[in-house]
Coordinates of C-alpha atoms in Angstrom, one line a residue:
M1 CA -1.6 -22.0 -11.9
T2 CA -3.2 -19.0 -11.7
T3 CA -1.5 -15.2 -12.1
G4 CA -0.2 -13.6 -9.4
A5 CA 0.2 -10.0 -9.0
T6 CA 1.3 -7.4 -6.7
V7 CA -1.2 -4.4 -5.6
W8 CA 0.7 -1.8 -3.8
L9 CA -2.0 0.9 -1.9
T10 CA -0.3 4.2 -0.8
G11 CA -1.3 6.8 0.7
L12 CA -1.2 9.0 4.2
P13 CA -1.7 7.5 7.3
S14 CA -5.2 6.8 8.0
A15 CA -6.1 7.2 3.9
G16 CA -8.0 4.0 4.0
K17 CA -5.3 1.9 2.4
T18 CA -5.6 -1.3 4.7
T19 CA -9.2 -0.7 4.8
I20 CA -9.9 -1.4 1.3
A21 CA -7.4 -4.3 1.1
H22 CA -9.3 -6.1 3.2
E23 CA -12.4 -5.4 1.7
L24 CA -10.7 -6.4 -1.9
A25 CA -8.9 -9.6 0.0
G26 CA -12.2 -10.8 0.7
R27 CA -13.8 -10.3 -2.5
L28 CA -11.2 -12.0 -4.3
R29 CA -10.9 -14.9 -1.8
E30 CA -14.7 -15.6 -2.8
E31 CA -13.7 -15.7 -6.1
G32 CA -11.4 -18.5 -5.4
W33 CA -8.3 -16.2 -5.8
R34 CA -5.0 -16.8 -3.2
V35 CA -4.3 -13.5 -1.5
E36 CA -2.4 -12.6 1.2
L37 CA -2.3 -9.1 2.7
L38 CA 1.0 -7.8 3.7
D39 CA 0.3 -4.9 6.1
G40 CA 2.7 -2.4 7.2
D41 CA 2.2 -2.6 10.9
E42 CA 2.9 -6.7 10.9
I43 CA 5.8 -6.4 8.7
R44 CA 7.2 -3.8 10.9
E45 CA 7.0 -6.0 13.5
F46 CA 8.1 -9.5 12.5
L47 CA 10.3 -8.3 9.5
S48 CA 11.9 -4.8 9.6
A49 CA 11.9 -5.1 13.4
G50 CA 14.7 -2.6 14.4
L51 CA 14.2 -0.4 11.2
G52 CA 13.5 3.4 12.7
F53 CA 11.8 6.0 10.4
D54 CA 14.3 7.9 9.0
R55 CA 14.4 7.9 4.7
A56 CA 17.4 4.8 4.7
D57 CA 15.1 2.7 7.1
R58 CA 12.1 3.8 5.5
H59 CA 13.7 2.7 2.2
T60 CA 14.7 -0.4 3.5
N61 CA 11.5 -1.5 4.8
V62 CA 9.4 -0.4 1.5
Q63 CA 12.1 -2.9 -0.3
R64 CA 12.3 -5.8 2.1
I65 CA 8.0 -5.6 1.6
G66 CA 8.5 -5.3 -2.0
F67 CA 10.8 -8.4 -2.1
V68 CA 8.3 -10.5 0.0
A69 CA 5.5 -9.3 -2.5
E70 CA 6.9 -10.0 -6.1
L71 CA 8.0 -13.4 -4.3
L72 CA 4.2 -14.4 -3.4
A73 CA 2.9 -12.6 -6.8
R74 CA 5.6 -14.8 -8.9
N75 CA 4.1 -17.9 -7.1
G76 CA 0.4 -17.2 -8.1
V77 CA -0.6 -15.1 -5.1
T78 CA -2.3 -12.2 -5.3
A79 CA -0.3 -9.7 -3.0
L80 CA -1.9 -6.9 -1.5
V81 CA 0.3 -4.2 0.3
P82 CA -1.3 -1.5 2.1
V83 CA 2.0 0.3 3.2
I84 CA 2.5 4.4 2.8
A85 CA 5.8 3.6 1.0
P86 CA 6.7 7.7 1.2
Y87 CA 9.1 8.3 -1.2
A88 CA 9.0 7.6 -5.3
D89 CA 12.2 6.4 -5.5
S90 CA 11.5 3.3 -3.1
R91 CA 8.1 2.3 -4.8
D92 CA 10.1 3.1 -8.5
A93 CA 12.6 0.2 -7.0
V94 CA 9.9 -2.0 -6.2
R95 CA 8.2 -1.5 -9.4
A96 CA 11.6 -2.3 -11.4
R97 CA 12.2 -5.6 -9.3
H98 CA 8.7 -6.8 -10.5
E99 CA 9.5 -5.9 -14.2
A100 CA 12.7 -7.5 -13.9
N101 CA 10.9 -10.4 -13.1
G102 CA 7.9 -10.0 -15.7
T103 CA 5.5 -10.2 -12.2
P104 CA 2.3 -8.3 -12.4
Y105 CA 2.7 -5.0 -10.3
V106 CA -0.2 -2.3 -10.0
E107 CA 0.3 0.8 -7.7
V108 CA -3.0 2.3 -6.5
H109 CA -2.6 5.6 -4.7
V110 CA -5.2 6.2 -1.9
A111 CA -5.3 10.0 -2.5
T112 CA -7.5 10.8 0.8
P113 CA -5.9 14.6 1.8
V114 CA -4.4 15.2 5.1
E115 CA -7.2 17.2 6.5
V116 CA -9.7 13.8 6.1
C117 CA -6.9 11.5 7.5
S118 CA -5.9 13.4 10.4
V119 CA -9.9 13.3 11.2
R120 CA -10.1 10.0 10.7
D121 CA -6.8 9.7 12.8
V122 CA -7.3 5.9 13.4
K123 CA -3.9 4.9 15.1
G124 CA -4.2 8.4 17.0
L125 CA -0.7 9.6 15.2
Y126 CA -2.4 13.2 14.2
A127 CA -3.6 13.9 17.5
K128 CA 0.1 13.0 18.9
Q129 CA 2.0 15.1 16.7
A130 CA -0.2 18.0 16.8
A131 CA 0.3 17.4 20.7
G132 CA 4.2 17.7 20.0
E133 CA 4.5 13.9 21.3
L134 CA 5.4 12.6 17.9
T135 CA 7.5 14.0 14.9
G136 CA 8.0 12.4 11.4
L137 CA 4.4 12.1 11.1
T138 CA 4.4 11.3 6.8
G139 CA 2.5 14.1 5.1
V140 CA 2.7 16.2 8.2
D141 CA 6.4 17.2 9.3
D142 CA 8.0 14.2 7.1
P143 CA 7.6 14.1 3.3
Y144 CA 4.9 12.1 1.0
E145 CA 5.9 12.0 -2.6
E146 CA 2.5 11.5 -4.3
P147 CA 2.7 8.9 -7.4
A148 CA 2.9 10.8 -10.6
K149 CA 1.4 8.1 -12.6
P150 CA -0.6 5.6 -10.6
D151 CA -2.5 2.7 -12.1
L152 CA -5.6 3.9 -10.4
R153 CA -6.1 7.2 -7.8
I154 CA -9.0 6.4 -5.4
E155 CA -10.1 9.6 -3.3
S156 CA -11.7 7.6 -0.5
Q157 CA -13.3 10.3 1.0
H158 CA -15.6 10.5 -1.6
Q159 CA -17.0 7.1 -2.0
T160 CA -17.4 3.9 0.3
V161 CA -14.5 1.2 1.3
Q162 CA -17.3 -1.2 -1.0
E163 CA -16.5 1.3 -4.0
S164 CA -13.0 1.9 -3.5
A165 CA -12.3 -1.7 -3.5
A166 CA -14.7 -2.4 -6.7
A167 CA -12.1 0.1 -8.5
V168 CA -9.3 -1.8 -7.5
H169 CA -10.9 -4.7 -9.0
A170 CA -12.3 -3.7 -12.0
L171 CA -8.7 -2.4 -12.9
L172 CA -7.1 -6.1 -12.0
T173 CA -10.3 -7.4 -14.2
E174 CA -9.6 -5.2 -16.8
R175 CA -5.6 -6.6 -16.7
G176 CA -6.8 -10.5 -16.3
L177 CA -5.3 -10.5 -13.0
A178 CA -8.8 -11.0 -11.3

């Protein structure tokens, strides 16, 4: 039985969370680890369909994702979770669930500034918000509570995707999780 863990990558939209997670997943799989990537957009479509984007629904979404991640992790899978999770109390509840079950949990803050994210604008969200077509964009007109003490902080604007993934991998290795 291999040790599983949840690696939660939190940050603003277009911060690089999913890109880093995919790079890390490939590296871990090459090393023989069992890995699942729980993409926030896919979860919204299949597990949290019908939820909105108010605080209560965002909390519910994060708790659902956290439950699935912990379930996978305690069964020997490394669950990579690139999900915004804008509220500290929601992330804290997920960490507490993991701790209660003795399941390793690593929080990575992809701390890319909103100015950089808005230029990347992978999904066109910042452009839609600027044009008045979208409200409630995390980090712009809806809050994002940065983690006070993440296990790792990555400033993706200052390194390559490979370097960012390597930093997460190094932390996992240091903790005996990779």
